[in-house]
CSV table of C-alpha atoms in Angstrom, one decimal:
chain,number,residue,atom,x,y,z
A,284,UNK,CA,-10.7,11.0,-16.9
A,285,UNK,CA,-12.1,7.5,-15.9
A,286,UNK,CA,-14.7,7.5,-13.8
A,287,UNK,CA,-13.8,5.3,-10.5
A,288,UNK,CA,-15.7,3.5,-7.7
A,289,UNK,CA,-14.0,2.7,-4.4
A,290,UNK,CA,-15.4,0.2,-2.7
A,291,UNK,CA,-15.0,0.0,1.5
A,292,UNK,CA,-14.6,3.4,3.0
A,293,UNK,CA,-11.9,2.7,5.6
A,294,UNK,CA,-8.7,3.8,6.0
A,295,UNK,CA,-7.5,2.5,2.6
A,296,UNK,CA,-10.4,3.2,0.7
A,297,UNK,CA,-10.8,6.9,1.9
A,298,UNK,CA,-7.0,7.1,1.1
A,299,UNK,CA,-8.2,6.3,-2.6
A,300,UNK,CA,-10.4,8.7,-2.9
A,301,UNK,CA,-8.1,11.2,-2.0
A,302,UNK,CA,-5.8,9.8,-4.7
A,303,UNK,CA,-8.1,9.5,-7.7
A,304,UNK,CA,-10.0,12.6,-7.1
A,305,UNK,CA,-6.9,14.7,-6.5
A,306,UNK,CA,-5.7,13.7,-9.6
A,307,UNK,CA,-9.2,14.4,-11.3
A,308,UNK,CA,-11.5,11.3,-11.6
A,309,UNK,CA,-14.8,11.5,-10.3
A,310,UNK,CA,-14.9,8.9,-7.5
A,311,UNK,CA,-18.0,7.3,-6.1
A,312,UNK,CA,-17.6,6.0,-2.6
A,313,UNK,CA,-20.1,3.1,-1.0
A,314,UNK,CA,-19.3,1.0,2.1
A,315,UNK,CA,-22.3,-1.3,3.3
A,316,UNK,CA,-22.0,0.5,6.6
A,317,UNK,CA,-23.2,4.1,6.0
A,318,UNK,CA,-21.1,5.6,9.3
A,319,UNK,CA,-18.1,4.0,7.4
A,320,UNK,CA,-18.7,6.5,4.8
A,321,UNK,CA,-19.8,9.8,6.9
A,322,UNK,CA,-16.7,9.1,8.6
A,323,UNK,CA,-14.3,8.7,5.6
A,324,UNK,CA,-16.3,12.2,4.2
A,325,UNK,CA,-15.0,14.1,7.4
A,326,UNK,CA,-11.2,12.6,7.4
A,327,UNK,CA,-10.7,13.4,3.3
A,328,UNK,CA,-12.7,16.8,4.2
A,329,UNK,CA,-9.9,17.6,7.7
A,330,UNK,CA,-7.0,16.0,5.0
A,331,UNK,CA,-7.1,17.9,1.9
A,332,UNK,CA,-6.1,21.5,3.2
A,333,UNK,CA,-3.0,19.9,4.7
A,334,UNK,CA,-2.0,18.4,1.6
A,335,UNK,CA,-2.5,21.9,0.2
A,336,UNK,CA,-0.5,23.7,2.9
A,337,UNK,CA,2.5,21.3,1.7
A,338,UNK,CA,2.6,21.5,-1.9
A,339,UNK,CA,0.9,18.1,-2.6
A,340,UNK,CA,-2.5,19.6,-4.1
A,341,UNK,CA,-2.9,21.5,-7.2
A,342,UNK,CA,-6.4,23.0,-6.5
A,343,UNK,CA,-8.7,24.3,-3.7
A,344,UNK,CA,-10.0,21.3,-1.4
A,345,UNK,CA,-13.2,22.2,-2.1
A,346,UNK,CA,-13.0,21.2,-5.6
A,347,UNK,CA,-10.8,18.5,-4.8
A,348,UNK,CA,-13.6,17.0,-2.6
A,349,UNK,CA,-16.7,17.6,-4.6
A,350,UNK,CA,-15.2,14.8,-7.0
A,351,UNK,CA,-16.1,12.2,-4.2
A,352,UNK,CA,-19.7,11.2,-3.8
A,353,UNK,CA,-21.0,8.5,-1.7
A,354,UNK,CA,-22.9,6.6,-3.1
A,355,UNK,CA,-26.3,4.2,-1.6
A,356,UNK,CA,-25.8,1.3,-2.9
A,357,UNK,CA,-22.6,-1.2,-4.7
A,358,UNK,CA,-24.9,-0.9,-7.6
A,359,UNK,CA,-25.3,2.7,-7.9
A,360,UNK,CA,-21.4,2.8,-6.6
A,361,UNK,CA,-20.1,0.9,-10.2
A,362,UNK,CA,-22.7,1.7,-12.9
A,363,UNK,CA,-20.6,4.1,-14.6
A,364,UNK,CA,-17.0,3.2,-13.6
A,365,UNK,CA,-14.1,2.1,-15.9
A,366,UNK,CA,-12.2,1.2,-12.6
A,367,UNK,CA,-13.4,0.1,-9.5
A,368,UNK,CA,-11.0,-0.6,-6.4
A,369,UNK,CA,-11.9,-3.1,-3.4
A,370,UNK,CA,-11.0,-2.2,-0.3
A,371,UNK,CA,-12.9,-5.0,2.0
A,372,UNK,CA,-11.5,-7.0,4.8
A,373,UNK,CA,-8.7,-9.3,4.4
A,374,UNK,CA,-10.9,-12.7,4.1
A,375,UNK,CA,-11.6,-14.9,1.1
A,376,UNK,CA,-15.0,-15.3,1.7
A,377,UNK,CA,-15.8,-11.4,1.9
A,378,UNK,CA,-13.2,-11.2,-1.2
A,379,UNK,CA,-15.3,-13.9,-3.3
A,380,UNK,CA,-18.5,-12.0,-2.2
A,381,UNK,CA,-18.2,-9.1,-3.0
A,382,UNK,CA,-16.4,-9.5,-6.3
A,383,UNK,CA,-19.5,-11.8,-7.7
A,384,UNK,CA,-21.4,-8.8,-6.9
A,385,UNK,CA,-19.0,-6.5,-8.3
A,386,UNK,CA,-19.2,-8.8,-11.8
A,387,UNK,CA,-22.9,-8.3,-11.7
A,388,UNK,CA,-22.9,-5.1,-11.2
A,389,UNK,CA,-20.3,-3.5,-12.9
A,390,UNK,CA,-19.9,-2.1,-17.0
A,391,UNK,CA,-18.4,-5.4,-18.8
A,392,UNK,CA,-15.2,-3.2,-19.8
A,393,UNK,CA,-14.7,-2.1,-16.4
A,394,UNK,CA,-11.4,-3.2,-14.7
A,395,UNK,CA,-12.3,-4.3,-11.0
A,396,UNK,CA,-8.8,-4.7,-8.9
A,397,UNK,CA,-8.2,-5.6,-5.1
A,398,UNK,CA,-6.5,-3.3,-2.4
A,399,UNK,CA,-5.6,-6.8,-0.8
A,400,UNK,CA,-2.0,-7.0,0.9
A,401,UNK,CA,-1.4,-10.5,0.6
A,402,UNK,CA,-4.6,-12.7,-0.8
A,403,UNK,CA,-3.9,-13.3,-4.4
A,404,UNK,CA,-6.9,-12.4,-7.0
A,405,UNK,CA,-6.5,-16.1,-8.3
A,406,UNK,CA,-7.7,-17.1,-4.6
A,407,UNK,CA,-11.2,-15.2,-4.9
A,408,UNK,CA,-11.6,-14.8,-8.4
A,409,UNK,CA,-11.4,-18.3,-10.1
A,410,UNK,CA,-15.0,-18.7,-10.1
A,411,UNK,CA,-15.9,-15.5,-11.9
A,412,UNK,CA,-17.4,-15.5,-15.9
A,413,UNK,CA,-15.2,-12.1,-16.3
A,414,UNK,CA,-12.1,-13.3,-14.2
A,415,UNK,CA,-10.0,-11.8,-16.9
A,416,UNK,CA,-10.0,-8.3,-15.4
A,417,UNK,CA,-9.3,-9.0,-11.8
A,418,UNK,CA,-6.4,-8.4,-10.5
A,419,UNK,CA,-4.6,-6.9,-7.4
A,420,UNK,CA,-3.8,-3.2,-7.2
A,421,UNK,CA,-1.6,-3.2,-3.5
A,422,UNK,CA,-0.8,0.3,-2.4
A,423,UNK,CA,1.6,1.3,0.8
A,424,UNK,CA,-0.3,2.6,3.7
A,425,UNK,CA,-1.5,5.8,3.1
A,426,UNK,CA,-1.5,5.7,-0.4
A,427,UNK,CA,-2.0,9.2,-0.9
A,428,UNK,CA,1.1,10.2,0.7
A,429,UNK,CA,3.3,7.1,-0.5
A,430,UNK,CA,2.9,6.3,-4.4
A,431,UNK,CA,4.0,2.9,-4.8
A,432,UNK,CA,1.1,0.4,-5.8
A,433,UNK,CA,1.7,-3.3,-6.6
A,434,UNK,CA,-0.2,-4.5,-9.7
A,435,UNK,CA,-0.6,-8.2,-9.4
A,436,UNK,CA,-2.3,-10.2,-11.7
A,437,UNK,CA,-3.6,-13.7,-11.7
A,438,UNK,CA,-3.1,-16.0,-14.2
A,439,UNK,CA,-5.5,-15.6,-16.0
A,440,UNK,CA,-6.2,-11.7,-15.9
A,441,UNK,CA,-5.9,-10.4,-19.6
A,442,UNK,CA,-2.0,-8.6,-20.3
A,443,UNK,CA,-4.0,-5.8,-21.6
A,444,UNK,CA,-6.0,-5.0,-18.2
A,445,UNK,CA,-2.8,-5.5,-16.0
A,446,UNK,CA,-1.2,-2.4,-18.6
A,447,UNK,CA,-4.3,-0.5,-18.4
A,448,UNK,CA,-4.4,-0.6,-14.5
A,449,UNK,CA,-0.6,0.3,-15.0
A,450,UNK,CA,-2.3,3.8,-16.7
A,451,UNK,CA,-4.9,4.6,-14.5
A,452,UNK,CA,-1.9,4.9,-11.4
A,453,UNK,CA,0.2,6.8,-13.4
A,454,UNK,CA,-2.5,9.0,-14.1
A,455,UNK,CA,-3.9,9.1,-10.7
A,456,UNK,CA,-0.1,10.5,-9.9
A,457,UNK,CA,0.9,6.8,-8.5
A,458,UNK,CA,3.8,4.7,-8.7
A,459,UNK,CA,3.0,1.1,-10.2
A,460,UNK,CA,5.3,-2.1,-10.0
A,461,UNK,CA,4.0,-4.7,-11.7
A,462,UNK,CA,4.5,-8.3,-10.3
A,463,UNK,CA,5.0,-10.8,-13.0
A,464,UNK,CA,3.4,-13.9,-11.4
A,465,UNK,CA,1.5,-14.7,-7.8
A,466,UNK,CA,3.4,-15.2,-4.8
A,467,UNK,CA,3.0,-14.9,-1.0
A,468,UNK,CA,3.1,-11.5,0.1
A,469,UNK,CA,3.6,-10.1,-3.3
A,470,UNK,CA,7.4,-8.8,-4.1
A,471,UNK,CA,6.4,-5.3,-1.3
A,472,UNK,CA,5.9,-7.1,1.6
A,473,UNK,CA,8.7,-9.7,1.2
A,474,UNK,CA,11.3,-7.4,0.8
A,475,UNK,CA,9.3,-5.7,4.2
A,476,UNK,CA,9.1,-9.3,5.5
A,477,UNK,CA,12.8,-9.8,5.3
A,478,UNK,CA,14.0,-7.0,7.1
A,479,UNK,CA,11.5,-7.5,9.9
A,480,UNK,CA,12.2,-11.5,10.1
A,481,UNK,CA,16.2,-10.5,10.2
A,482,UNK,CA,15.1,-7.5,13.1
A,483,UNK,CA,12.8,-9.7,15.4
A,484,UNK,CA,16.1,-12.5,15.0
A,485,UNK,CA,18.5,-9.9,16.4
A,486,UNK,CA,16.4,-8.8,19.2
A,487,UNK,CA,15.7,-12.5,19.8
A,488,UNK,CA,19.4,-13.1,20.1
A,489,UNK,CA,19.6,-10.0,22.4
A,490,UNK,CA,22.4,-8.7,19.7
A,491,UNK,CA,20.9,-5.0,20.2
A,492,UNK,CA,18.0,-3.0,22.0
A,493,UNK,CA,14.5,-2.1,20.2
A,494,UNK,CA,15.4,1.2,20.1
A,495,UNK,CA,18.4,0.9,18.2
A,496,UNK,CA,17.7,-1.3,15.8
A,497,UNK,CA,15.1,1.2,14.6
A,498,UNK,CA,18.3,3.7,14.9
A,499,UNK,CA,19.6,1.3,12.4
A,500,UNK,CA,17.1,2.1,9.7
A,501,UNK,CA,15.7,5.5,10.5
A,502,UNK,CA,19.0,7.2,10.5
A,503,UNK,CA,21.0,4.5,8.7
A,504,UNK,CA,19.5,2.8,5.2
A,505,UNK,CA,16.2,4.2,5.8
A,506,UNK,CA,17.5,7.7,4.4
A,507,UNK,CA,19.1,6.1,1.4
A,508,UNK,CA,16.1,3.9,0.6
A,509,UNK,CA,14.3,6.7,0.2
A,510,UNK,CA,15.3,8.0,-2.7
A,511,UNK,CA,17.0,4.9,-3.9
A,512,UNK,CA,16.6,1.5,-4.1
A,513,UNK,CA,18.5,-1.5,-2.8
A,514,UNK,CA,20.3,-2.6,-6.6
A,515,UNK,CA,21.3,1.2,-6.7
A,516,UNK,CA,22.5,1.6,-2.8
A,517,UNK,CA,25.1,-1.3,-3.5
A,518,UNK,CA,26.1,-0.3,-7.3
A,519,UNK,CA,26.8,3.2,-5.7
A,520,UNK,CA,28.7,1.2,-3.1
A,521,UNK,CA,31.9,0.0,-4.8
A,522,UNK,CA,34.2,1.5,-7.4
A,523,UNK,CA,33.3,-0.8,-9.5
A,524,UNK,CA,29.4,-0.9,-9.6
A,525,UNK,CA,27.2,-3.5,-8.4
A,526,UNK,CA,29.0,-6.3,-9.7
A,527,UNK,CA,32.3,-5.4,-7.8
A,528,UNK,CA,29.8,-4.8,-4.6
A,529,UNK,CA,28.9,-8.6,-4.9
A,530,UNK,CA,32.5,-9.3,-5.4
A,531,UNK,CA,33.7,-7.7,-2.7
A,532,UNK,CA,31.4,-8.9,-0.3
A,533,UNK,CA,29.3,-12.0,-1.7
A,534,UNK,CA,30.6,-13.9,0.8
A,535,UNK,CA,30.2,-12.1,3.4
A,536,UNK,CA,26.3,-12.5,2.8
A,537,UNK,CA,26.4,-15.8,1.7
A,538,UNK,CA,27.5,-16.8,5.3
A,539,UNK,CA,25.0,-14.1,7.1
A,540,UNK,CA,22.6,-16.0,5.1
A,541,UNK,CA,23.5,-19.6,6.5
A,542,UNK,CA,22.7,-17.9,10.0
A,543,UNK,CA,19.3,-16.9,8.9
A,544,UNK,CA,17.2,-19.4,10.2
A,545,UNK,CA,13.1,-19.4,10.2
A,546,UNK,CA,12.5,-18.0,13.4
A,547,UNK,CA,8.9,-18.7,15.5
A,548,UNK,CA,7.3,-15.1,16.7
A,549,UNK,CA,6.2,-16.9,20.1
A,550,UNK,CA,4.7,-15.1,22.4
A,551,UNK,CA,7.3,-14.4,25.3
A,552,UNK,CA,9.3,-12.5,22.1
A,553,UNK,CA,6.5,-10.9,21.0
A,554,UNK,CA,5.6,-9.7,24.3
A,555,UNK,CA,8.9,-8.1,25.0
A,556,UNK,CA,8.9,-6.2,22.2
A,557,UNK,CA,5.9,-4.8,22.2
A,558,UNK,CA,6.2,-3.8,25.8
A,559,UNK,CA,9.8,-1.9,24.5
A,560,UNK,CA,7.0,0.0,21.7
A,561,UNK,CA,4.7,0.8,24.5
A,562,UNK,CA,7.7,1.8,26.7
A,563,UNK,CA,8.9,3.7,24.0
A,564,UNK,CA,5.0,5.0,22.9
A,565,UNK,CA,2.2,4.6,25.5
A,566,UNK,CA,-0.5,3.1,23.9
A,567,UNK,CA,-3.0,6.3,23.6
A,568,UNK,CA,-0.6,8.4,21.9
A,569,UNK,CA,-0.8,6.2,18.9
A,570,UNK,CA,-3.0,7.9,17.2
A,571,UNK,CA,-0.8,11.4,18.2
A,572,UNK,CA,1.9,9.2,15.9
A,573,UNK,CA,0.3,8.7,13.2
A,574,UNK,CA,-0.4,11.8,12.6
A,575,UNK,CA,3.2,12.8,13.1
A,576,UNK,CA,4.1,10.0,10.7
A,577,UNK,CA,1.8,11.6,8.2
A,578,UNK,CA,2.8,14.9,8.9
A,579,UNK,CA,6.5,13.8,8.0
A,580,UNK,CA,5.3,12.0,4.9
A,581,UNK,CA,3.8,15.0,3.6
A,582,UNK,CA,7.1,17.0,4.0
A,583,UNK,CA,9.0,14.1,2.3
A,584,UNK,CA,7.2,13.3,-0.6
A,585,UNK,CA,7.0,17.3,-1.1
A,586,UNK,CA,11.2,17.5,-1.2
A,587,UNK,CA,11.0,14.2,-3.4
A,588,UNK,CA,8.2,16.0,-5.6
A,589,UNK,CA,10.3,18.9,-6.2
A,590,UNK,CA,13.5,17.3,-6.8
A,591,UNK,CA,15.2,16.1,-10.4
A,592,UNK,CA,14.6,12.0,-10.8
């Protein structure tokens, strides 16, 4: 197994560790503030048994845990790692820091990609001698409970480091989708960006409430979208298959998409809904939530583990 370095213990990078050393690798963990690191320790330490209790981890969490050792320094972090993921803050400047320290630091053959959700590795990268293997590894938050990860490279990051980041995921029990070429947002969060751009319209227009629009997906396309995606939903969708879908109702979106104008978050919008979230989820039950989410994650991505593909 590669040895791996996660770089930034918070709540992505602890989510990494989780993922590589479930699946084996030895991981060593550094943030540059120490607390950061004690902290991620405890969360992996309080996660591991629940991921046990559902079916989604093969051995004991002791063992599973004793893979992941933080480390005192980026050096000492990357000195023996064949992959190292970023995890910093979303910012160029942090990004182009800590990667020319990461190209000092790190083995020449080592493949150093970016947890970043929307900054492409050609914007902090350009400058480096061994620009060739950076790229952008994107994962779905939590990682280890959702297994799709973006691999975006830049243009000039080496075909043959974009396949072998493509390995490592597969063997760390992930879901890769390469993108072909940089764009905003990556091909993840546009498809995310769509939906919410076409939600925040309809609540704009006053067309239906908060709470059922999140009906809409929840207990509507949400369920099929989980085990399928949207090219499958609407080849399912018609006798004919998906070119019979567009037949039938190509038009139909053509228009919808005339009506689909850019709309400005502004504040009196973004202020009503939020105060329908906090009606609907006071604001210190949040973290309650997201444990529930996770909780429910777990229990989904164990049915989807033991079911046929």
């Amino acid at each position: 197994m590669t040895q791996v370095a996660v770089i930034g213990a918070g709540l992505i990078g602890r989510a990494w560790c989780i993922v590589f050393a479930r699946a084996g690798f030895q991981v060593a963990l550094w943030d540059k503030f120490p607390q950061q690191t004690t902290l991620a320790l405890a969360f992996i330490a309080d996660r591991l048994p629940e991921l046990r209790a559902a079916g989604l981890l093969a051995e004991e969490p002791e063992a599973v845990l004793a893979r992941i050792q933080p480390m005192k320094s980026l050096w000492d972090a990357v000195r023996a790692a064949g992959y190292i993921q970023e995890n910093g803050p979303e910012r160029i400047d942090v990004k182009t820091s800590v990667f020319t320290e990461l190209e000092r630091a790190a083995r020449p053959e080592a493949v150093i990609a970016s947890s970043s959700s929307g900054i492409p590795a050609s914007a902090f990268t350009e400058h480096l001698k061994t620009r060739h293997r950076c790229l952008i590894a994107h994962p779905v938050n939590p990682p280890y409970l959702i297994p799709l990860v973006e691999i975006c490279p830049s243009p000039w990051t080496d075909p043959a480091v974009t396949q072998r980041t493509r390995e490592i995921m597969v063997q760390a029990g992930q879901a890769p989708a390469t993108v072909k070429k940089e764009i905003d947002g990556f091909a993840l969060n546009r498809l995310q960006g769509a939906l919410v751009a076409e939600a925040f319209r309809l609540l704009a227009g006053d067309v239906i409430s908060p709470a059922d629009l999140d009906a809409l997906v929840k207990h509507g396309i949400g369920l099929r979208w989980s085990f399928m995606g949207p090219l499958e939903t609407i080849d399912l969708n018609a006798p004919g298959g998906l070119a019979d879908y567009c037949n039938r109702y190509g038009a139909l979106y053509a228009a919808m998409q005339e009506q689909m104008q850019p709309l400005d978050w502004d504040k009196a919008l973004v202020d009503r809904l939020h105060a329908a979230r906090r009606a609907e989820l006071p604001a210190n039950m949040q973290p309650v939530r997201q444990e529930w989410r996770d909780r429910r994650l777990m229990a989904l991505l164990a049915h989807k583990a033991a079911q046929p593909e």
